[in-house]
Amino acid sequence: MSLPLELTLVLAATRDMGIGLNGALPWTGLKKEMAYFARITKRIMVPQQQQQHSSSSSDVPPGPALNAVIMGRKTWDSIPSRFRPLKGRLNIVISRSAGASNATAAATEKPDVVMAGSLEQALAYLHHQAQDVGGGCGRVFVIGGAQIYAAALALHPPAARRILLTGVLSDFTCDTFFPLKLGVGGDEEEKGWKRSSKAALDEWVGEDVPQGVQEENGTRYEFQMWERVD
Ligand code: FOL
C-alpha cells in the first residue's frame, strides 16, 4: 500500500448525482454493474515496482492480501445480509457509536469487519496494518454513502485521488446525492477533477471495461473514471 494512503471512491449515480433512495440504491436489477463493483473492489493489483528487479521469487514481498472497502453504517445496513461482509475484501464500517469496538476489532488477528469511529480512525487503522503486516492492505475503496464520500473528499491533504463513477443515464428519484457534480456542467476541471481515458480506466482496474452506453433491464449507464487534477 502506498503511503500516504490513496483513496478511490466507487459509486453509481444519476446525472444529478443521485445515489440513494430510502436507505437503498434507487434502482434494482443492475446485475452486471454490481458484478463490476465486486470485481474491481476485490482485484489485487501488484504495483509495477514490486514486479521488477527480483532475482529470485524469495526477494518478492508478499504483497497485499486484500483490498479494503470503507463504508458508513447506513451503507453497511443497506447491503443484503447474505452479502455481508463483502467477501474477499476487508470491510471497514464507520459509526460514531463504534469507538469502543474499534480496539476490539484491531486486536483480532484477521478481522474481515473492522468498526471505526470516523474516516480518520479507519485510515489510521489501515496505516498501522500496512506497517505491521508484510504487504499490508491493498487498494482502499470508499463505497459510500454521501456522508462518507463527503468526508473523503474533504480530507487534507487530499487523499481521494480517483473516482470510479458509473454514470446512470436513466432518471430515478433519489433522496441522497454524491457531494460533487461530475459530468454535468463541463466545468469539472475547475473543481479539480478530470475524466480519464478508457485506456487509463482499463489499466487501473485491470480489465477491458465495456465502453459506451450499457443497458440492463432498460436502465442505461456508462463506466467512467475521474482523477484529481494536481
Ligand atoms: N458502486 C457501483 N459502481 N455500483 C453500486 O451499486 C455501488 N453500491 C454501493 C457503493 N458503490 C457502488 C453501496 N451499495 C452491495 C450492495 C449494495 C451496495 C454495495 C454492494 C453488494 O451486495 N455487493 C456484493 C455483490 C453481490 C452480487 O453479486 O450481487 C459484493 O460482493 O460486492
PDB file of C-alpha atoms and ligand atoms in Angstrom:
ATOM      1  CA  MET A   1       0.000   0.000   0.000  1.00  0.00           C
ATOM      2  CA  SER A   2       1.251   3.436  -0.851  1.00  0.00           C
ATOM      3  CA  LEU A   3       1.705   5.925   1.953  1.00  0.00           C
ATOM      4  CA  PRO A   4       0.246   8.440   2.366  1.00  0.00           C
ATOM      5  CA  LEU A   5      -2.872   6.468   1.733  1.00  0.00           C
ATOM      6  CA  GLU A   6      -4.582   6.866  -1.624  1.00  0.00           C
ATOM      7  CA  LEU A   7      -8.358   6.556  -1.716  1.00  0.00           C
ATOM      8  CA  THR A   8     -10.623   5.582  -4.601  1.00  0.00           C
ATOM      9  CA  LEU A   9     -14.300   6.475  -4.376  1.00  0.00           C
ATOM     10  CA  VAL A  10     -16.665   3.996  -6.063  1.00  0.00           C
ATOM     11  CA  LEU A  11     -20.268   4.857  -6.848  1.00  0.00           C
ATOM     12  CA  ALA A  12     -23.112   4.693  -9.287  1.00  0.00           C
ATOM     13  CA  ALA A  13     -25.004   7.956  -9.696  1.00  0.00           C
ATOM     14  CA  THR A  14     -27.683   9.529 -11.850  1.00  0.00           C
ATOM     15  CA  ARG A  15     -26.996  12.638 -13.951  1.00  0.00           C
ATOM     16  CA  ASP A  16     -27.808  14.866 -10.964  1.00  0.00           C
ATOM     17  CA  MET A  17     -25.560  12.655  -8.803  1.00  0.00           C
ATOM     18  CA  GLY A  18     -28.375  10.804  -7.042  1.00  0.00           C
ATOM     19  CA  ILE A  19     -27.042   7.719  -5.274  1.00  0.00           C
ATOM     20  CA  GLY A  20     -29.784   6.545  -2.935  1.00  0.00           C
ATOM     21  CA  LEU A  21     -33.461   6.452  -2.023  1.00  0.00           C
ATOM     22  CA  ASN A  22     -34.962   5.379   1.319  1.00  0.00           C
ATOM     23  CA  GLY A  23     -31.720   3.812   2.522  1.00  0.00           C
ATOM     24  CA  ALA A  24     -31.187   1.714  -0.605  1.00  0.00           C
ATOM     25  CA  LEU A  25     -29.969   2.070  -4.170  1.00  0.00           C
ATOM     26  CA  PRO A  26     -32.541   3.953  -6.337  1.00  0.00           C
ATOM     27  CA  TRP A  27     -32.582   1.132  -8.915  1.00  0.00           C
ATOM     28  CA  THR A  28     -32.778  -2.640  -8.969  1.00  0.00           C
ATOM     29  CA  GLY A  29     -31.568  -5.263 -11.374  1.00  0.00           C
ATOM     30  CA  LEU A  30     -28.215  -3.803 -12.440  1.00  0.00           C
ATOM     31  CA  LYS A  31     -26.564  -7.205 -12.034  1.00  0.00           C
ATOM     32  CA  LYS A  32     -23.623  -6.613 -14.355  1.00  0.00           C
ATOM     33  CA  GLU A  33     -22.995  -3.221 -12.813  1.00  0.00           C
ATOM     34  CA  MET A  34     -22.929  -4.780  -9.327  1.00  0.00           C
ATOM     35  CA  ALA A  35     -20.661  -7.554 -10.611  1.00  0.00           C
ATOM     36  CA  TYR A  36     -18.290  -4.846 -11.933  1.00  0.00           C
ATOM     37  CA  PHE A  37     -18.311  -3.215  -8.473  1.00  0.00           C
ATOM     38  CA  ALA A  38     -17.492  -6.542  -6.819  1.00  0.00           C
ATOM     39  CA  ARG A  39     -14.715  -7.407  -9.318  1.00  0.00           C
ATOM     40  CA  ILE A  40     -12.898  -4.104  -9.240  1.00  0.00           C
ATOM     41  CA  THR A  41     -13.019  -3.764  -5.453  1.00  0.00           C
ATOM     42  CA  LYS A  42     -11.731  -7.347  -4.998  1.00  0.00           C
ATOM     43  CA  ARG A  43      -8.977  -7.414  -7.621  1.00  0.00           C
ATOM     44  CA  ILE A  44      -5.445  -7.245  -6.208  1.00  0.00           C
ATOM     45  CA  MET A  45      -3.122  -5.222  -8.415  1.00  0.00           C
ATOM     46  CA  VAL A  46       0.606  -5.549  -7.749  1.00  0.00           C
ATOM     47  CA  PRO A  47       2.391  -2.200  -8.052  1.00  0.00           C
ATOM     48  CA  GLN A  48       4.773  -2.139 -11.060  1.00  0.00           C
ATOM     49  CA  GLN A  49       7.913  -1.587  -8.970  1.00  0.00           C
ATOM     50  CA  GLN A  50       7.370  -4.778  -6.978  1.00  0.00           C
ATOM     51  CA  GLN A  51       7.441  -6.897 -10.140  1.00  0.00           C
ATOM     52  CA  GLN A  52      10.778  -5.617 -11.386  1.00  0.00           C
ATOM     53  CA  HIS A  53      14.383  -6.464 -10.466  1.00  0.00           C
ATOM     54  CA  SER A  54      13.616  -9.565  -8.439  1.00  0.00           C
ATOM     55  CA  SER A  55      16.467 -12.025  -8.881  1.00  0.00           C
ATOM     56  CA  SER A  56      14.549 -14.788  -7.124  1.00  0.00           C
ATOM     57  CA  SER A  57      10.965 -15.248  -6.029  1.00  0.00           C
ATOM     58  CA  SER A  58      12.031 -15.118  -2.365  1.00  0.00           C
ATOM     59  CA  ASP A  59      13.017 -11.473  -2.883  1.00  0.00           C
ATOM     60  CA  VAL A  60       9.455 -10.553  -3.810  1.00  0.00           C
ATOM     61  CA  PRO A  61       7.472  -9.013  -0.942  1.00  0.00           C
ATOM     62  CA  PRO A  62       4.307 -10.959  -0.104  1.00  0.00           C
ATOM     63  CA  GLY A  63       2.086  -8.180  -1.489  1.00  0.00           C
ATOM     64  CA  PRO A  64      -1.356  -7.220  -0.300  1.00  0.00           C
ATOM     65  CA  ALA A  65      -3.727 -10.000   0.648  1.00  0.00           C
ATOM     66  CA  LEU A  66      -6.933  -7.963   0.484  1.00  0.00           C
ATOM     67  CA  ASN A  67      -8.247  -4.616  -0.655  1.00  0.00           C
ATOM     68  CA  ALA A  68     -10.268  -2.592   1.843  1.00  0.00           C
ATOM     69  CA  VAL A  69     -13.772  -1.169   1.423  1.00  0.00           C
ATOM     70  CA  ILE A  70     -14.686   1.695   3.747  1.00  0.00           C
ATOM     71  CA  MET A  71     -18.374   2.434   4.223  1.00  0.00           C
ATOM     72  CA  GLY A  72     -20.745   4.238   6.546  1.00  0.00           C
ATOM     73  CA  ARG A  73     -23.070   2.358   8.882  1.00  0.00           C
ATOM     74  CA  LYS A  74     -26.156   3.103   6.763  1.00  0.00           C
ATOM     75  CA  THR A  75     -24.447   1.681   3.663  1.00  0.00           C
ATOM     76  CA  TRP A  76     -23.488  -1.428   5.672  1.00  0.00           C
ATOM     77  CA  ASP A  77     -27.162  -1.785   6.683  1.00  0.00           C
ATOM     78  CA  SER A  78     -28.232  -1.421   3.022  1.00  0.00           C
ATOM     79  CA  ILE A  79     -26.185  -4.418   1.854  1.00  0.00           C
ATOM     80  CA  PRO A  80     -28.248  -7.624   1.789  1.00  0.00           C
ATOM     81  CA  SER A  81     -27.191  -9.666   4.841  1.00  0.00           C
ATOM     82  CA  ARG A  82     -26.218 -12.632   2.666  1.00  0.00           C
ATOM     83  CA  PHE A  83     -23.554 -10.453   1.015  1.00  0.00           C
ATOM     84  CA  ARG A  84     -22.210  -9.013   4.302  1.00  0.00           C
ATOM     85  CA  PRO A  85     -19.360  -8.650   4.967  1.00  0.00           C
ATOM     86  CA  LEU A  86     -18.454  -8.083   1.298  1.00  0.00           C
ATOM     87  CA  LYS A  87     -16.365 -11.166   0.672  1.00  0.00           C
ATOM     88  CA  GLY A  88     -12.739 -11.089  -0.386  1.00  0.00           C
ATOM     89  CA  ARG A  89     -12.335  -7.550   0.991  1.00  0.00           C
ATOM     90  CA  LEU A  90     -11.516  -6.040   4.382  1.00  0.00           C
ATOM     91  CA  ASN A  91     -14.761  -4.288   5.377  1.00  0.00           C
ATOM     92  CA  ILE A  92     -14.385  -1.138   7.488  1.00  0.00           C
ATOM     93  CA  VAL A  93     -17.642   0.289   8.838  1.00  0.00           C
ATOM     94  CA  ILE A  94     -17.752   3.833  10.198  1.00  0.00           C
ATOM     95  CA  SER A  95     -20.125   4.545  13.051  1.00  0.00           C
ATOM     96  CA  ARG A  96     -19.964   7.285  15.661  1.00  0.00           C
ATOM     97  CA  SER A  97     -21.136   4.806  18.302  1.00  0.00           C
ATOM     98  CA  ALA A  98     -18.476   2.268  17.332  1.00  0.00           C
ATOM     99  CA  GLY A  99     -15.473   3.845  19.023  1.00  0.00           C
ATOM    100  CA  ALA A 100     -15.092   1.085  21.631  1.00  0.00           C
ATOM    101  CA  SER A 101     -15.378  -1.845  19.242  1.00  0.00           C
ATOM    102  CA  ASN A 102     -12.546  -0.397  17.173  1.00  0.00           C
ATOM    103  CA  ALA A 103      -9.941  -1.563  19.693  1.00  0.00           C
ATOM    104  CA  THR A 104     -11.544  -4.999  19.850  1.00  0.00           C
ATOM    105  CA  ALA A 105     -11.513  -5.358  16.084  1.00  0.00           C
ATOM    106  CA  ALA A 106      -7.918  -4.180  15.853  1.00  0.00           C
ATOM    107  CA  ALA A 107      -6.937  -6.857  18.374  1.00  0.00           C
ATOM    108  CA  THR A 108      -8.483  -9.602  16.265  1.00  0.00           C
ATOM    109  CA  GLU A 109      -5.847 -11.292  14.156  1.00  0.00           C
ATOM    110  CA  LYS A 110      -7.545 -11.312  10.743  1.00  0.00           C
ATOM    111  CA  PRO A 111     -10.779  -9.384  11.006  1.00  0.00           C
ATOM    112  CA  ASP A 112     -12.958  -9.138   7.915  1.00  0.00           C
ATOM    113  CA  VAL A 113     -15.015  -6.380   9.536  1.00  0.00           C
ATOM    114  CA  VAL A 114     -13.484  -3.517  11.456  1.00  0.00           C
ATOM    115  CA  MET A 115     -15.542  -0.827  13.168  1.00  0.00           C
ATOM    116  CA  ALA A 116     -14.153   2.697  13.222  1.00  0.00           C
ATOM    117  CA  GLY A 117     -15.483   5.866  14.833  1.00  0.00           C
ATOM    118  CA  SER A 118     -14.536   8.130  11.929  1.00  0.00           C
ATOM    119  CA  LEU A 119     -12.927   8.052   8.491  1.00  0.00           C
ATOM    120  CA  GLU A 120      -9.700   9.304  10.078  1.00  0.00           C
ATOM    121  CA  GLN A 121      -9.746   6.343  12.518  1.00  0.00           C
ATOM    122  CA  ALA A 122     -10.353   3.943   9.635  1.00  0.00           C
ATOM    123  CA  LEU A 123      -7.327   5.335   7.785  1.00  0.00           C
ATOM    124  CA  ALA A 124      -5.206   5.196  10.949  1.00  0.00           C
ATOM    125  CA  TYR A 125      -6.128   1.513  11.331  1.00  0.00           C
ATOM    126  CA  LEU A 126      -5.060   0.795   7.721  1.00  0.00           C
ATOM    127  CA  HIS A 127      -1.862   2.776   8.185  1.00  0.00           C
ATOM    128  CA  HIS A 128      -0.934   0.650  11.234  1.00  0.00           C
ATOM    129  CA  GLN A 129      -1.840  -2.551   9.472  1.00  0.00           C
ATOM    130  CA  ALA A 130       0.357  -1.663   6.493  1.00  0.00           C
ATOM    131  CA  GLN A 131       3.343  -1.284   8.798  1.00  0.00           C
ATOM    132  CA  ASP A 132       2.668  -4.453  10.801  1.00  0.00           C
ATOM    133  CA  VAL A 133       1.821  -6.938   8.077  1.00  0.00           C
ATOM    134  CA  GLY A 134       4.035  -7.613   5.054  1.00  0.00           C
ATOM    135  CA  GLY A 135       2.319  -6.007   2.101  1.00  0.00           C
ATOM    136  CA  GLY A 136      -0.428  -4.780   4.383  1.00  0.00           C
ATOM    137  CA  CYS A 137      -3.666  -3.860   2.752  1.00  0.00           C
ATOM    138  CA  GLY A 138      -4.105  -3.408  -0.973  1.00  0.00           C
ATOM    139  CA  ARG A 139      -6.211  -0.698  -2.534  1.00  0.00           C
ATOM    140  CA  VAL A 140      -8.555   1.313  -0.339  1.00  0.00           C
ATOM    141  CA  PHE A 141     -12.037   1.992  -1.707  1.00  0.00           C
ATOM    142  CA  VAL A 142     -14.623   4.326  -0.208  1.00  0.00           C
ATOM    143  CA  ILE A 143     -18.031   2.899  -1.114  1.00  0.00           C
ATOM    144  CA  GLY A 144     -20.398   5.398   0.491  1.00  0.00           C
ATOM    145  CA  GLY A 145     -22.718   6.786   1.449  1.00  0.00           C
ATOM    146  CA  ALA A 146     -22.990  10.531   0.970  1.00  0.00           C
ATOM    147  CA  GLN A 147     -21.591  11.439   4.403  1.00  0.00           C
ATOM    148  CA  ILE A 148     -18.547   9.218   3.997  1.00  0.00           C
ATOM    149  CA  TYR A 149     -17.902  10.372   0.402  1.00  0.00           C
ATOM    150  CA  ALA A 150     -18.049  13.984   1.683  1.00  0.00           C
ATOM    151  CA  ALA A 151     -15.596  13.187   4.495  1.00  0.00           C
ATOM    152  CA  ALA A 152     -13.227  11.510   1.999  1.00  0.00           C
ATOM    153  CA  LEU A 153     -13.378  14.466  -0.420  1.00  0.00           C
ATOM    154  CA  ALA A 154     -12.719  16.925   2.431  1.00  0.00           C
ATOM    155  CA  LEU A 155      -9.510  15.236   3.691  1.00  0.00           C
ATOM    156  CA  HIS A 156      -6.414  17.439   3.875  1.00  0.00           C
ATOM    157  CA  PRO A 157      -4.004  16.802   2.340  1.00  0.00           C
ATOM    158  CA  PRO A 158      -6.183  15.365  -0.458  1.00  0.00           C
ATOM    159  CA  ALA A 159      -6.318  11.557  -0.282  1.00  0.00           C
ATOM    160  CA  ALA A 160      -9.191  10.836  -2.697  1.00  0.00           C
ATOM    161  CA  ARG A 161      -7.274  10.652  -5.965  1.00  0.00           C
ATOM    162  CA  ARG A 162      -9.717   8.745  -8.126  1.00  0.00           C
ATOM    163  CA  ILE A 163     -13.452   8.276  -8.594  1.00  0.00           C
ATOM    164  CA  LEU A 164     -14.844   5.190 -10.311  1.00  0.00           C
ATOM    165  CA  LEU A 165     -18.231   6.520 -11.371  1.00  0.00           C
ATOM    166  CA  THR A 166     -20.935   4.553 -13.069  1.00  0.00           C
ATOM    167  CA  GLY A 167     -22.970   7.286 -14.706  1.00  0.00           C
ATOM    168  CA  VAL A 168     -26.610   6.190 -14.709  1.00  0.00           C
ATOM    169  CA  LEU A 169     -28.304   7.859 -17.690  1.00  0.00           C
ATOM    170  CA  SER A 170     -31.890   6.880 -16.870  1.00  0.00           C
ATOM    171  CA  ASP A 171     -33.851   9.026 -14.412  1.00  0.00           C
ATOM    172  CA  PHE A 172     -34.515   7.802 -10.871  1.00  0.00           C
ATOM    173  CA  THR A 173     -36.000   9.576  -7.862  1.00  0.00           C
ATOM    174  CA  CYS A 174     -33.270   9.983  -5.251  1.00  0.00           C
ATOM    175  CA  ASP A 175     -33.063  11.435  -1.744  1.00  0.00           C
ATOM    176  CA  THR A 176     -29.296  11.070  -1.312  1.00  0.00           C
ATOM    177  CA  PHE A 177     -26.684  12.709  -3.533  1.00  0.00           C
ATOM    178  CA  PHE A 178     -22.943  12.482  -4.128  1.00  0.00           C
ATOM    179  CA  PRO A 179     -21.431  15.773  -2.865  1.00  0.00           C
ATOM    180  CA  LEU A 180     -19.630  16.599  -6.144  1.00  0.00           C
ATOM    181  CA  LYS A 181     -21.146  17.155  -9.595  1.00  0.00           C
ATOM    182  CA  LEU A 182     -19.257  15.255 -12.298  1.00  0.00           C
ATOM    183  CA  GLY A 183     -20.093  15.057 -15.986  1.00  0.00           C
ATOM    184  CA  VAL A 184     -22.902  17.580 -15.805  1.00  0.00           C
ATOM    185  CA  GLY A 185     -21.824  21.160 -16.492  1.00  0.00           C
ATOM    186  CA  GLY A 186     -18.462  20.517 -18.161  1.00  0.00           C
ATOM    187  CA  ASP A 187     -16.628  22.686 -15.609  1.00  0.00           C
ATOM    188  CA  GLU A 188     -15.228  19.762 -13.633  1.00  0.00           C
ATOM    189  CA  GLU A 189     -11.616  20.792 -14.163  1.00  0.00           C
ATOM    190  CA  GLU A 190     -12.311  23.974 -12.242  1.00  0.00           C
ATOM    191  CA  LYS A 191     -13.315  21.813  -9.321  1.00  0.00           C
ATOM    192  CA  GLY A 192     -10.141  19.758  -9.669  1.00  0.00           C
ATOM    193  CA  TRP A 193     -11.375  16.598 -11.426  1.00  0.00           C
ATOM    194  CA  LYS A 194     -10.781  15.323 -14.953  1.00  0.00           C
ATOM    195  CA  ARG A 195     -12.338  12.363 -16.718  1.00  0.00           C
ATOM    196  CA  SER A 196      -9.766   9.678 -17.625  1.00  0.00           C
ATOM    197  CA  SER A 197      -9.451   7.831 -20.924  1.00  0.00           C
ATOM    198  CA  LYS A 198     -10.762   4.302 -21.377  1.00  0.00           C
ATOM    199  CA  ALA A 199      -7.125   3.135 -21.567  1.00  0.00           C
ATOM    200  CA  ALA A 200      -6.381   4.661 -18.168  1.00  0.00           C
ATOM    201  CA  LEU A 201      -9.517   3.088 -16.665  1.00  0.00           C
ATOM    202  CA  ASP A 202      -8.668  -0.341 -18.114  1.00  0.00           C
ATOM    203  CA  GLU A 203      -5.098  -0.168 -16.870  1.00  0.00           C
ATOM    204  CA  TRP A 204      -6.057   0.915 -13.367  1.00  0.00           C
ATOM    205  CA  VAL A 205      -8.865  -1.614 -12.816  1.00  0.00           C
ATOM    206  CA  GLY A 206      -7.001  -4.385 -14.647  1.00  0.00           C
ATOM    207  CA  GLU A 207      -9.637  -5.370 -17.185  1.00  0.00           C
ATOM    208  CA  ASP A 208     -11.141  -4.373 -20.521  1.00  0.00           C
ATOM    209  CA  VAL A 209     -14.061  -2.277 -19.252  1.00  0.00           C
ATOM    210  CA  PRO A 210     -17.088  -2.142 -21.577  1.00  0.00           C
ATOM    211  CA  GLN A 211     -17.064   1.225 -23.338  1.00  0.00           C
ATOM    212  CA  GLY A 212     -20.014   3.448 -24.154  1.00  0.00           C
ATOM    213  CA  VAL A 213     -23.615   3.137 -23.048  1.00  0.00           C
ATOM    214  CA  GLN A 214     -24.528  -0.151 -21.361  1.00  0.00           C
ATOM    215  CA  GLU A 215     -28.111  -1.245 -20.802  1.00  0.00           C
ATOM    216  CA  GLU A 216     -29.622  -3.623 -18.246  1.00  0.00           C
ATOM    217  CA  ASN A 217     -33.352  -4.008 -17.683  1.00  0.00           C
ATOM    218  CA  GLY A 218     -33.986  -0.748 -19.540  1.00  0.00           C
ATOM    219  CA  THR A 219     -31.511   1.240 -17.415  1.00  0.00           C
ATOM    220  CA  ARG A 220     -28.684   2.889 -19.356  1.00  0.00           C
ATOM    221  CA  TYR A 221     -25.302   3.578 -17.754  1.00  0.00           C
ATOM    222  CA  GLU A 222     -21.644   4.168 -18.531  1.00  0.00           C
ATOM    223  CA  PHE A 223     -18.439   3.170 -16.674  1.00  0.00           C
ATOM    224  CA  GLN A 224     -16.165   6.153 -16.039  1.00  0.00           C
ATOM    225  CA  MET A 225     -13.022   7.063 -14.137  1.00  0.00           C
ATOM    226  CA  TRP A 226     -12.212  10.547 -12.847  1.00  0.00           C
ATOM    227  CA  GLU A 227      -8.842  11.621 -11.496  1.00  0.00           C
ATOM    228  CA  ARG A 228      -7.897  14.582  -9.354  1.00  0.00           C
ATOM    229  CA  VAL A 229      -6.063  17.295 -11.258  1.00  0.00           C
ATOM    230  CA  ASP A 230      -2.897  18.187  -9.314  1.00  0.00           C
TER     231      ASP A 230
HETATM  232  N1  FOL B   1     -20.606   1.426  -6.873  1.00  0.00           N
HETATM  233  C1  FOL B   1     -21.154   0.982  -8.003  1.00  0.00           C
HETATM  234  N2  FOL B   1     -20.491   1.127  -9.150  1.00  0.00           N
HETATM  235  N3  FOL B   1     -22.340   0.365  -8.006  1.00  0.00           N
HETATM  236  C2  FOL B   1     -23.032   0.161  -6.862  1.00  0.00           C
HETATM  237  O1  FOL B   1     -24.123  -0.409  -6.898  1.00  0.00           O
HETATM  238  C3  FOL B   1     -22.489   0.613  -5.637  1.00  0.00           C
HETATM  239  N4  FOL B   1     -23.129   0.410  -4.446  1.00  0.00           N
HETATM  240  C4  FOL B   1     -22.552   0.846  -3.333  1.00  0.00           C
HETATM  241  C5  FOL B   1     -21.318   1.501  -3.393  1.00  0.00           C
HETATM  242  N5  FOL B   1     -20.695   1.705  -4.543  1.00  0.00           N
HETATM  243  C6  FOL B   1     -21.250   1.252  -5.683  1.00  0.00           C
HETATM  244  C7  FOL B   1     -23.198   0.647  -2.000  1.00  0.00           C
HETATM  245  N6  FOL B   1     -24.249  -0.346  -2.003  1.00  0.00           N
HETATM  246  C8  FOL B   1     -23.632  -4.445  -2.423  1.00  0.00           C
HETATM  247  C9  FOL B   1     -24.910  -3.947  -2.212  1.00  0.00           C
HETATM  248  C10 FOL B   1     -25.101  -2.577  -2.075  1.00  0.00           C
HETATM  249  C11 FOL B   1     -24.015  -1.706  -2.132  1.00  0.00           C
HETATM  250  C12 FOL B   1     -22.751  -2.214  -2.352  1.00  0.00           C
HETATM  251  C13 FOL B   1     -22.571  -3.591  -2.500  1.00  0.00           C
HETATM  252  C14 FOL B   1     -23.438  -5.914  -2.584  1.00  0.00           C
HETATM  253  O2  FOL B   1     -24.265  -6.717  -2.223  1.00  0.00           O
HETATM  254  N7  FOL B   1     -22.315  -6.320  -3.189  1.00  0.00           N
HETATM  255  C15 FOL B   1     -21.904  -7.684  -3.459  1.00  0.00           C
HETATM  256  C16 FOL B   1     -22.411  -8.108  -4.827  1.00  0.00           C
HETATM  257  C17 FOL B   1     -23.209  -9.324  -4.758  1.00  0.00           C
HETATM  258  C18 FOL B   1     -23.745  -9.679  -6.143  1.00  0.00           C
HETATM  259  O3  FOL B   1     -23.035 -10.373  -6.876  1.00  0.00           O
HETATM  260  O4  FOL B   1     -24.830  -9.222  -6.493  1.00  0.00           O
HETATM  261  C19 FOL B   1     -20.380  -7.749  -3.498  1.00  0.00           C
HETATM  262  O5  FOL B   1     -19.859  -8.842  -3.284  1.00  0.00           O
HETATM  263  O6  FOL B   1     -19.759  -6.717  -3.761  1.00  0.00           O
END
